[in-house]
Amino acid sequence: MTIVTDPPKASFRVSQLIYDTRYRSITFQIAALIGFLILIGWLISNTAQNLADLGKEPSFGFLAEPAGYDINQRLVDYDNQNSHLRAAFVGLLNTLLVAVMGCAAATVLGVTIGVLRLSKNWLISRIMTVYVEMFRNVPVLLWIVLIMAIIIETLPQPRDFRGADPQASMALFDSVAFTNRGFYIPEALFSRSLGDIHLFGASAMRFDVSLDLLALVAVLLAGLWASARIKRNADAVQEATGVRPTVWHFRLGVVFVPLLAVLVLLGFHLGYPALKGFNFQGGTHMRNSLIALWLALSLYTAAFISEIVRAGILAISKGQTEAAAALGLRPKRIMNLVILPQALRIIIPPLISQYLNLTKNSSLAIAVGYMDITGTLMGITMNQTGRELETVMLGMLIYLLISLSISLVMNWYNNRVKLVER
Amino acid sequence: MKKSVFLGALTVAGLAAGAAAAGTLDDVKARGKLNCGVTTGLVGFAAPDANGNWEGFDVGVCRAVAAAVLGDPQAVEFVPTTGKTRFTALASGEVDMLARNTTWTFSRDVDLKFDFVGVNYYDGQGFMVPKALGVSSAKELDGATVCIQTGTTTELNLADFFRKNNISYEPVPIETNAEGQQQYLAGACDTYTTDASGLAATRASFENPSDHVVLPEIISKEPLGPLVRHGDNEWGDVVRWTLNALIAAEELGITSANIAELSEGTNNPEVNRILGTEGNLGEMLGVSADWAKNAIMAGGNYGELFEKTIGENTSIGLARGLNAQWTDGGLLYSPPFR
C-alpha cells in the first residue's frame, strides 16, 4: 500500500531569487535588462537636456522649408525652391541608382572573375588573382578618389572639342563624348511619346514614370513569356516524340518583332550630345562623379564576390564534375547545369552581405561630390539647418530601410533556390 | 572628415554633458590651450607653413585671443574644419571658437545658435575664370559648370544669383579649397566661386596666376567673422573685445613697434585703458590687465596683421577696400573702450 502525498508546498521566499538555480538566471536577466533600459533612458534624457541647453529642441519642421541649393544629378524634377525633403528624396534616388548599377556590375564582374580564377590557363588565373588581391586590399575610398582623379586629369575638357582643329574628338561616329566632366552618351527620344504618369501628386515624393518605358517593358515581358511558352511546348514535343522541333526563330521573333513595332510606333530616335556653350548639350550626361563611384564600388565589391563564387564552386565535390563528365557533358555544360546551380546555394547568403556593403559604401560619394542621400540630407541640409541629430538619425533610418529591403528580396530569392534541393 | 561629422553629431547627441554649458573661459584657462577652428588650408587666411606652423589672417585672430586669455600666442591648438564640419565642431565643444572666414547670417546667428562677435573681413562672393574662356561678366555664365564648396553660404547665393538672372548652371560640389583648385585647373569646371578674398588667395597659389581673372561682379555680402557658441556671453565678450582691441589699436596708432613704449603710460586715456595702465577693463573681462597688450603684441594691430598676411605686398595682394578704418572710408569701427 502506498500513500501518495503531495510534496509540501514550499512557500516562495525572496532569497530564492538568488540562491535557487531555477530563478537565478531569470533574476540576472531581468536585472541586466533594467540596467540596459536605464542606460538608454539616460542617453536619451541627457541628449534632450543638452539639446535644450543649446536651445535646439529636436524638430523635423526644417524638412518642409525651401532647400535653397541646387543638385546637379536629378532623376526627378527639382529646383532650389523645393523643400529639404524633396532634396533628400533626390539624394535617395541617386543612392539607389548607384547601388543598383553597382550591384549589377559587381555581380557580372565578380562571377566572371571567380570562374576565371579557377581556369586551368595559368596566365588568366594569375591575372585574376592579382586583380582580386589588388582591389580588396586597398580601401574603397582610395579607389573612388583615384578613378575620379584619373578621369579629371587625363580626359579632355569640353573646350578641347572646339575649334577647326580640336585637340579632342567624339568617339563612336560622333555619338559619344568622353570628357573630364563625365561621359555624354546618346539618349532615347520618342517623337510620338505617350507622356508620363505623375505619381504621388504634388508631394515631396512625386515621381514621373515614362509611359514609353512602361510600354516597352510590358511588350518585352510579354515577348519573353511567349518565348517561354514556345520552349515549354517544344520540350513537351521532345519528351513525347524524341525529336526537338526547331523553334529558335519563333522564340527570337516573339521577343523582338513586337518590340521593334512599338519602337517604330513611338517614333524612337536617338538624341546626340553636341557642344553648345560651355558644355555638351543633349544626350545623357553620366557625370564623372557617378562614373568614379560606380566603377570603384563595382570593381572593389567584384573582388569579394569573385572569392565567394570561387569558394562556392570549390565546395562542390569533384565527384559531381566526374559524374557529369562520365554522362558525356561538355565542360561548359557541366559548369552551367551541374556545378553553378549547386554552388549558388552556398554563394547567395554571403552575396547578400556584399550587396549591403556596396550600398552602404556608396555613402563615400561625397569624396567625389556625388549628391547621394549623405551629400544632400546629411550634408548640405544638415549644414544649412544645423539639425545634426535629426538629419543623421533620418539618414540612418533610410539606410536601414534600404538594407532591410535588399535583405528581404535576397532572402526570398535564396529560399527559392534552396527549394531545388531534394 | 566624415568621422568628425559623425563624432561631432554624437557628441552633441549625448556624451559631452556640460561641454556646451557656460564657462568656456574657465575651460580654456584650465586647459592652458585655446582650441581654435580654422580652414583646412587657405593661403593667407589659415594655412600651415613649411614647418607646420599655422599662419594667416584668421590664425592671427586665434593667436590674439590666446594671448589675451593665456598670455601666450602659441598656446593654440588649431583644428582644421571644412565648410561642412565647422558648425558641428563648434556646437559640440570640440573647438572654443571658429575663425574660419565664416559669413555672419541671420539663420546662423539665430537658428544655429551661434554668436558672431564681429567682422574681421568684409567680403563678397565672386567668380574666377580662366582668361582663355573669354568671359567678362558673371551673367555670361549661362550653362557653365561651377565648382562650389559645399555647406557654405556661397552655395545658396549661387543658386539665388542664377535664379535671379534666369540662367542655368551645373553645380559641382566639392569639399575643400584644394579639391576645388584641382578640378578648376583641370577644366572639370568652367568657373570657381567663393568669397573674393578666397579667390585671390587661391589664384595666388597657381603656377600662372595671370591666366585667370576674377570677374567684376560681387554677388553677395559676406561679412566674415569669428564666432562662438550661443549662451556663453563671458567667452563671447572676450573674443569680441580682443577683435575690437586689434581694430582700435590701429585706429589709435598702437603698433607692435611702439606698444612697449606706450604701455609705460601715455596722455591718451583710451590707449591707457586698452593697455591696462588705467582702469580695470581686464578685470571686468575676467582676464589679466595686460590682455589687450598681449593680443596686439601677438601679431600686431589689425592693419599690421592685414598687411603681413593678405595685404598688397603679399602674394595674395588684397587692397584694404571696405576693410579700412572708418576714418579712412572703410567699415572698420570699434566701439569705445570705456
PDB file of C-alpha atoms in Angstrom, chain A residues 1-200:
ATOM      1  CA  MET A   1       0.000   0.000   0.000  1.00  0.00           C
ATOM      2  CA  THR A   2       1.337   3.248  -0.977  1.00  0.00           C
ATOM      3  CA  ILE A   3       0.403   6.510   0.360  1.00  0.00           C
ATOM      4  CA  VAL A   4       0.605   9.274  -2.127  1.00  0.00           C
ATOM      5  CA  THR A   5       1.216  12.536  -0.527  1.00  0.00           C
ATOM      6  CA  ASP A   6       1.720  15.796  -2.331  1.00  0.00           C
ATOM      7  CA  PRO A   7       5.125  17.226  -1.689  1.00  0.00           C
ATOM      8  CA  PRO A   8       4.745  20.026   0.806  1.00  0.00           C
ATOM      9  CA  LYS A   9       4.080  23.307  -0.999  1.00  0.00           C
ATOM     10  CA  ALA A  10       7.218  25.261  -0.398  1.00  0.00           C
ATOM     11  CA  SER A  11       6.410  28.825   0.238  1.00  0.00           C
ATOM     12  CA  PHE A  12       8.289  31.213  -2.081  1.00  0.00           C
ATOM     13  CA  ARG A  13      10.934  33.226  -0.361  1.00  0.00           C
ATOM     14  CA  VAL A  14      12.665  36.264  -1.859  1.00  0.00           C
ATOM     15  CA  SER A  15      16.090  34.772  -1.219  1.00  0.00           C
ATOM     16  CA  GLN A  16      15.214  32.044  -3.716  1.00  0.00           C
ATOM     17  CA  LEU A  17      15.592  34.622  -6.479  1.00  0.00           C
ATOM     18  CA  ILE A  18      19.363  34.471  -5.926  1.00  0.00           C
ATOM     19  CA  TYR A  19      20.010  31.118  -4.272  1.00  0.00           C
ATOM     20  CA  ASP A  20      17.601  28.919  -6.198  1.00  0.00           C
ATOM     21  CA  THR A  21      19.034  27.879  -9.542  1.00  0.00           C
ATOM     22  CA  ARG A  22      15.514  27.758 -11.001  1.00  0.00           C
ATOM     23  CA  TYR A  23      15.115  31.508 -10.617  1.00  0.00           C
ATOM     24  CA  ARG A  24      18.651  32.783 -10.550  1.00  0.00           C
ATOM     25  CA  SER A  25      19.215  33.123 -14.287  1.00  0.00           C
ATOM     26  CA  ILE A  26      15.895  34.903 -14.744  1.00  0.00           C
ATOM     27  CA  THR A  27      16.737  37.306 -11.915  1.00  0.00           C
ATOM     28  CA  PHE A  28      20.028  38.185 -13.500  1.00  0.00           C
ATOM     29  CA  GLN A  29      18.481  38.687 -16.906  1.00  0.00           C
ATOM     30  CA  ILE A  30      15.823  40.990 -15.552  1.00  0.00           C
ATOM     31  CA  ALA A  31      18.454  42.977 -13.633  1.00  0.00           C
ATOM     32  CA  ALA A  32      20.585  43.287 -16.773  1.00  0.00           C
ATOM     33  CA  LEU A  33      17.548  44.361 -18.798  1.00  0.00           C
ATOM     34  CA  ILE A  34      16.658  47.044 -16.286  1.00  0.00           C
ATOM     35  CA  GLY A  35      20.257  48.260 -16.287  1.00  0.00           C
ATOM     36  CA  PHE A  36      20.268  48.383 -20.083  1.00  0.00           C
ATOM     37  CA  LEU A  37      16.989  50.310 -20.206  1.00  0.00           C
ATOM     38  CA  ILE A  38      18.276  52.780 -17.624  1.00  0.00           C
ATOM     39  CA  LEU A  39      21.414  53.326 -19.718  1.00  0.00           C
ATOM     40  CA  ILE A  40      19.306  54.021 -22.827  1.00  0.00           C
ATOM     41  CA  GLY A  41      16.990  56.248 -20.849  1.00  0.00           C
ATOM     42  CA  TRP A  42      19.974  58.174 -19.503  1.00  0.00           C
ATOM     43  CA  LEU A  43      21.382  58.621 -23.020  1.00  0.00           C
ATOM     44  CA  ILE A  44      18.068  59.908 -24.323  1.00  0.00           C
ATOM     45  CA  SER A  45      17.393  62.264 -21.412  1.00  0.00           C
ATOM     46  CA  ASN A  46      20.984  63.520 -21.483  1.00  0.00           C
ATOM     47  CA  THR A  47      20.674  64.204 -25.210  1.00  0.00           C
ATOM     48  CA  ALA A  48      17.387  66.005 -24.738  1.00  0.00           C
ATOM     49  CA  GLN A  49      18.841  68.006 -21.835  1.00  0.00           C
ATOM     50  CA  ASN A  50      21.950  69.021 -23.789  1.00  0.00           C
ATOM     51  CA  LEU A  51      19.935  69.988 -26.827  1.00  0.00           C
ATOM     52  CA  ALA A  52      17.588  72.004 -24.648  1.00  0.00           C
ATOM     53  CA  ASP A  53      20.603  73.759 -23.102  1.00  0.00           C
ATOM     54  CA  LEU A  54      21.752  74.628 -26.598  1.00  0.00           C
ATOM     55  CA  GLY A  55      18.238  75.787 -27.375  1.00  0.00           C
ATOM     56  CA  LYS A  56      17.813  73.206 -30.130  1.00  0.00           C
ATOM     57  CA  GLU A  57      14.717  71.157 -29.450  1.00  0.00           C
ATOM     58  CA  PRO A  58      14.518  68.220 -31.870  1.00  0.00           C
ATOM     59  CA  SER A  59      12.103  69.020 -34.645  1.00  0.00           C
ATOM     60  CA  PHE A  60      11.599  67.877 -38.194  1.00  0.00           C
ATOM     61  CA  GLY A  61       9.913  71.075 -39.330  1.00  0.00           C
ATOM     62  CA  PHE A  62      13.000  72.041 -41.329  1.00  0.00           C
ATOM     63  CA  LEU A  63      12.186  69.339 -43.874  1.00  0.00           C
ATOM     64  CA  ALA A  64       9.327  71.434 -45.253  1.00  0.00           C
ATOM     65  CA  GLU A  65      11.419  74.589 -45.688  1.00  0.00           C
ATOM     66  CA  PRO A  66      12.883  75.535 -49.086  1.00  0.00           C
ATOM     67  CA  ALA A  67      16.269  73.897 -49.571  1.00  0.00           C
ATOM     68  CA  GLY A  68      17.871  76.804 -51.415  1.00  0.00           C
ATOM     69  CA  TYR A  69      20.634  74.773 -53.006  1.00  0.00           C
ATOM     70  CA  ASP A  70      20.909  73.072 -56.387  1.00  0.00           C
ATOM     71  CA  ILE A  71      21.716  69.447 -57.115  1.00  0.00           C
ATOM     72  CA  ASN A  72      23.452  68.535 -60.357  1.00  0.00           C
ATOM     73  CA  GLN A  73      22.243  64.981 -60.860  1.00  0.00           C
ATOM     74  CA  ARG A  74      18.479  64.821 -60.618  1.00  0.00           C
ATOM     75  CA  LEU A  75      16.425  61.790 -61.569  1.00  0.00           C
ATOM     76  CA  VAL A  76      13.230  63.687 -60.769  1.00  0.00           C
ATOM     77  CA  ASP A  77      12.336  67.349 -61.181  1.00  0.00           C
ATOM     78  CA  TYR A  78      13.887  69.561 -58.527  1.00  0.00           C
ATOM     79  CA  ASP A  79      14.916  73.163 -58.142  1.00  0.00           C
ATOM     80  CA  ASN A  80      16.354  75.159 -55.283  1.00  0.00           C
ATOM     81  CA  GLN A  81      12.920  76.367 -54.143  1.00  0.00           C
ATOM     82  CA  ASN A  82      11.781  72.805 -53.356  1.00  0.00           C
ATOM     83  CA  SER A  83      11.796  71.563 -49.795  1.00  0.00           C
ATOM     84  CA  HIS A  84      14.650  69.873 -47.950  1.00  0.00           C
ATOM     85  CA  LEU A  85      12.560  66.704 -48.004  1.00  0.00           C
ATOM     86  CA  ARG A  86      12.445  66.822 -51.784  1.00  0.00           C
ATOM     87  CA  ALA A  87      16.220  67.324 -51.869  1.00  0.00           C
ATOM     88  CA  ALA A  88      16.621  64.304 -49.608  1.00  0.00           C
ATOM     89  CA  PHE A  89      14.412  62.311 -51.994  1.00  0.00           C
ATOM     90  CA  VAL A  90      16.565  63.347 -54.965  1.00  0.00           C
ATOM     91  CA  GLY A  91      19.597  62.201 -52.972  1.00  0.00           C
ATOM     92  CA  LEU A  92      17.919  58.934 -52.058  1.00  0.00           C
ATOM     93  CA  LEU A  93      17.235  58.175 -55.729  1.00  0.00           C
ATOM     94  CA  ASN A  94      20.878  58.922 -56.541  1.00  0.00           C
ATOM     95  CA  THR A  95      21.942  56.488 -53.817  1.00  0.00           C
ATOM     96  CA  LEU A  96      19.606  53.835 -55.179  1.00  0.00           C
ATOM     97  CA  LEU A  97      20.821  54.455 -58.740  1.00  0.00           C
ATOM     98  CA  VAL A  98      24.477  53.912 -57.912  1.00  0.00           C
ATOM     99  CA  ALA A  99      23.626  50.968 -55.631  1.00  0.00           C
ATOM    100  CA  VAL A 100      21.628  49.169 -58.313  1.00  0.00           C
ATOM    101  CA  MET A 101      24.187  49.900 -61.042  1.00  0.00           C
ATOM    102  CA  GLY A 102      26.978  48.856 -58.705  1.00  0.00           C
ATOM    103  CA  CYS A 103      25.360  45.600 -57.581  1.00  0.00           C
ATOM    104  CA  ALA A 104      24.619  44.598 -61.182  1.00  0.00           C
ATOM    105  CA  ALA A 105      28.121  45.351 -62.442  1.00  0.00           C
ATOM    106  CA  ALA A 106      29.785  43.806 -59.394  1.00  0.00           C
ATOM    107  CA  THR A 107      27.801  40.593 -59.820  1.00  0.00           C
ATOM    108  CA  VAL A 108      28.620  40.197 -63.503  1.00  0.00           C
ATOM    109  CA  LEU A 109      32.287  41.047 -62.956  1.00  0.00           C
ATOM    110  CA  GLY A 110      32.575  39.021 -59.774  1.00  0.00           C
ATOM    111  CA  VAL A 111      31.078  35.828 -61.198  1.00  0.00           C
ATOM    112  CA  THR A 112      33.239  36.102 -64.331  1.00  0.00           C
ATOM    113  CA  ILE A 113      36.407  36.699 -62.347  1.00  0.00           C
ATOM    114  CA  GLY A 114      35.592  33.983 -59.832  1.00  0.00           C
ATOM    115  CA  VAL A 115      35.143  31.420 -62.600  1.00  0.00           C
ATOM    116  CA  LEU A 116      38.224  32.645 -64.497  1.00  0.00           C
ATOM    117  CA  ARG A 117      40.312  32.398 -61.334  1.00  0.00           C
ATOM    118  CA  LEU A 118      39.680  28.651 -61.420  1.00  0.00           C
ATOM    119  CA  SER A 119      40.745  28.485 -65.056  1.00  0.00           C
ATOM    120  CA  LYS A 120      43.391  25.964 -65.982  1.00  0.00           C
ATOM    121  CA  ASN A 121      45.044  28.685 -68.036  1.00  0.00           C
ATOM    122  CA  TRP A 122      47.943  29.768 -65.800  1.00  0.00           C
ATOM    123  CA  LEU A 123      48.117  33.340 -67.121  1.00  0.00           C
ATOM    124  CA  ILE A 124      44.402  34.049 -66.772  1.00  0.00           C
ATOM    125  CA  SER A 125      44.096  32.628 -63.283  1.00  0.00           C
ATOM    126  CA  ARG A 126      47.171  34.562 -62.111  1.00  0.00           C
ATOM    127  CA  ILE A 127      45.951  37.845 -63.577  1.00  0.00           C
ATOM    128  CA  MET A 128      42.643  37.361 -61.798  1.00  0.00           C
ATOM    129  CA  THR A 129      44.462  36.629 -58.538  1.00  0.00           C
ATOM    130  CA  VAL A 130      46.400  39.861 -58.884  1.00  0.00           C
ATOM    131  CA  TYR A 131      43.152  41.723 -59.573  1.00  0.00           C
ATOM    132  CA  VAL A 132      41.421  40.300 -56.530  1.00  0.00           C
ATOM    133  CA  GLU A 133      44.307  40.949 -54.172  1.00  0.00           C
ATOM    134  CA  MET A 134      44.827  44.454 -55.504  1.00  0.00           C
ATOM    135  CA  PHE A 135      41.243  45.575 -55.184  1.00  0.00           C
ATOM    136  CA  ARG A 136      40.224  44.005 -51.932  1.00  0.00           C
ATOM    137  CA  ASN A 137      43.327  45.091 -50.044  1.00  0.00           C
ATOM    138  CA  VAL A 138      43.093  48.803 -50.742  1.00  0.00           C
ATOM    139  CA  PRO A 139      40.329  50.891 -49.109  1.00  0.00           C
ATOM    140  CA  VAL A 140      37.487  51.606 -51.488  1.00  0.00           C
ATOM    141  CA  LEU A 141      37.681  55.345 -50.743  1.00  0.00           C
ATOM    142  CA  LEU A 142      41.124  55.430 -52.349  1.00  0.00           C
ATOM    143  CA  TRP A 143      39.807  53.689 -55.445  1.00  0.00           C
ATOM    144  CA  ILE A 144      36.974  56.187 -55.712  1.00  0.00           C
ATOM    145  CA  VAL A 145      39.345  59.137 -55.409  1.00  0.00           C
ATOM    146  CA  LEU A 146      41.901  57.562 -57.764  1.00  0.00           C
ATOM    147  CA  ILE A 147      39.370  56.893 -60.522  1.00  0.00           C
ATOM    148  CA  MET A 148      37.967  60.401 -60.156  1.00  0.00           C
ATOM    149  CA  ALA A 149      41.475  61.870 -60.367  1.00  0.00           C
ATOM    150  CA  ILE A 150      42.227  59.801 -63.462  1.00  0.00           C
ATOM    151  CA  ILE A 151      39.035  60.992 -65.167  1.00  0.00           C
ATOM    152  CA  ILE A 152      39.668  64.633 -64.275  1.00  0.00           C
ATOM    153  CA  GLU A 153      43.350  64.719 -65.117  1.00  0.00           C
ATOM    154  CA  THR A 154      43.557  62.553 -68.238  1.00  0.00           C
ATOM    155  CA  LEU A 155      40.349  63.121 -70.205  1.00  0.00           C
ATOM    156  CA  PRO A 156      39.950  66.289 -72.292  1.00  0.00           C
ATOM    157  CA  GLN A 157      37.770  69.159 -71.126  1.00  0.00           C
ATOM    158  CA  PRO A 158      34.782  70.172 -73.274  1.00  0.00           C
ATOM    159  CA  ARG A 159      36.693  73.229 -74.501  1.00  0.00           C
ATOM    160  CA  ASP A 160      39.219  70.910 -76.221  1.00  0.00           C
ATOM    161  CA  PHE A 161      36.484  69.674 -78.578  1.00  0.00           C
ATOM    162  CA  ARG A 162      36.015  73.160 -80.002  1.00  0.00           C
ATOM    163  CA  GLY A 163      37.602  74.825 -82.988  1.00  0.00           C
ATOM    164  CA  ALA A 164      38.568  73.884 -86.514  1.00  0.00           C
ATOM    165  CA  ASP A 165      41.366  71.628 -85.383  1.00  0.00           C
ATOM    166  CA  PRO A 166      40.215  70.373 -81.978  1.00  0.00           C
ATOM    167  CA  GLN A 167      42.569  68.601 -79.601  1.00  0.00           C
ATOM    168  CA  ALA A 168      39.908  66.008 -78.829  1.00  0.00           C
ATOM    169  CA  SER A 169      37.110  64.444 -80.834  1.00  0.00           C
ATOM    170  CA  MET A 170      34.000  62.456 -80.110  1.00  0.00           C
ATOM    171  CA  ALA A 171      34.060  58.665 -80.293  1.00  0.00           C
ATOM    172  CA  LEU A 172      31.799  56.112 -81.995  1.00  0.00           C
ATOM    173  CA  PHE A 173      30.727  58.113 -85.083  1.00  0.00           C
ATOM    174  CA  ASP A 174      30.486  61.372 -83.144  1.00  0.00           C
ATOM    175  CA  SER A 175      27.862  59.994 -80.811  1.00  0.00           C
ATOM    176  CA  VAL A 176      29.759  59.728 -77.545  1.00  0.00           C
ATOM    177  CA  ALA A 177      31.950  62.339 -75.871  1.00  0.00           C
ATOM    178  CA  PHE A 178      34.369  61.332 -73.144  1.00  0.00           C
ATOM    179  CA  THR A 179      35.242  64.458 -71.161  1.00  0.00           C
ATOM    180  CA  ASN A 180      36.633  65.070 -67.716  1.00  0.00           C
ATOM    181  CA  ARG A 181      33.182  66.259 -66.689  1.00  0.00           C
ATOM    182  CA  GLY A 182      31.754  62.859 -67.480  1.00  0.00           C
ATOM    183  CA  PHE A 183      30.557  60.903 -70.469  1.00  0.00           C
ATOM    184  CA  TYR A 184      27.894  62.234 -72.798  1.00  0.00           C
ATOM    185  CA  ILE A 185      26.010  59.387 -74.486  1.00  0.00           C
ATOM    186  CA  PRO A 186      23.032  59.424 -76.866  1.00  0.00           C
ATOM    187  CA  GLU A 187      19.624  59.424 -75.220  1.00  0.00           C
ATOM    188  CA  ALA A 188      16.447  57.653 -76.304  1.00  0.00           C
ATOM    189  CA  LEU A 189      13.791  60.040 -77.582  1.00  0.00           C
ATOM    190  CA  PHE A 190      10.252  59.350 -78.771  1.00  0.00           C
ATOM    191  CA  SER A 191       8.668  61.686 -81.272  1.00  0.00           C
ATOM    192  CA  ARG A 192       5.175  60.264 -80.630  1.00  0.00           C
ATOM    193  CA  SER A 193       5.653  59.941 -76.885  1.00  0.00           C
ATOM    194  CA  LEU A 194       2.848  58.655 -74.687  1.00  0.00           C
ATOM    195  CA  GLY A 195       3.834  61.113 -71.969  1.00  0.00           C
ATOM    196  CA  ASP A 196       4.401  60.454 -68.292  1.00  0.00           C
ATOM    197  CA  ILE A 197       2.300  59.313 -65.388  1.00  0.00           C
ATOM    198  CA  HIS A 198       2.675  61.516 -62.347  1.00  0.00           C
ATOM    199  CA  LEU A 199       2.787  59.511 -59.155  1.00  0.00           C
ATOM    200  CA  PHE A 200       2.150  60.906 -55.659  1.00  0.00           C
TER     201      PHE A 200
END
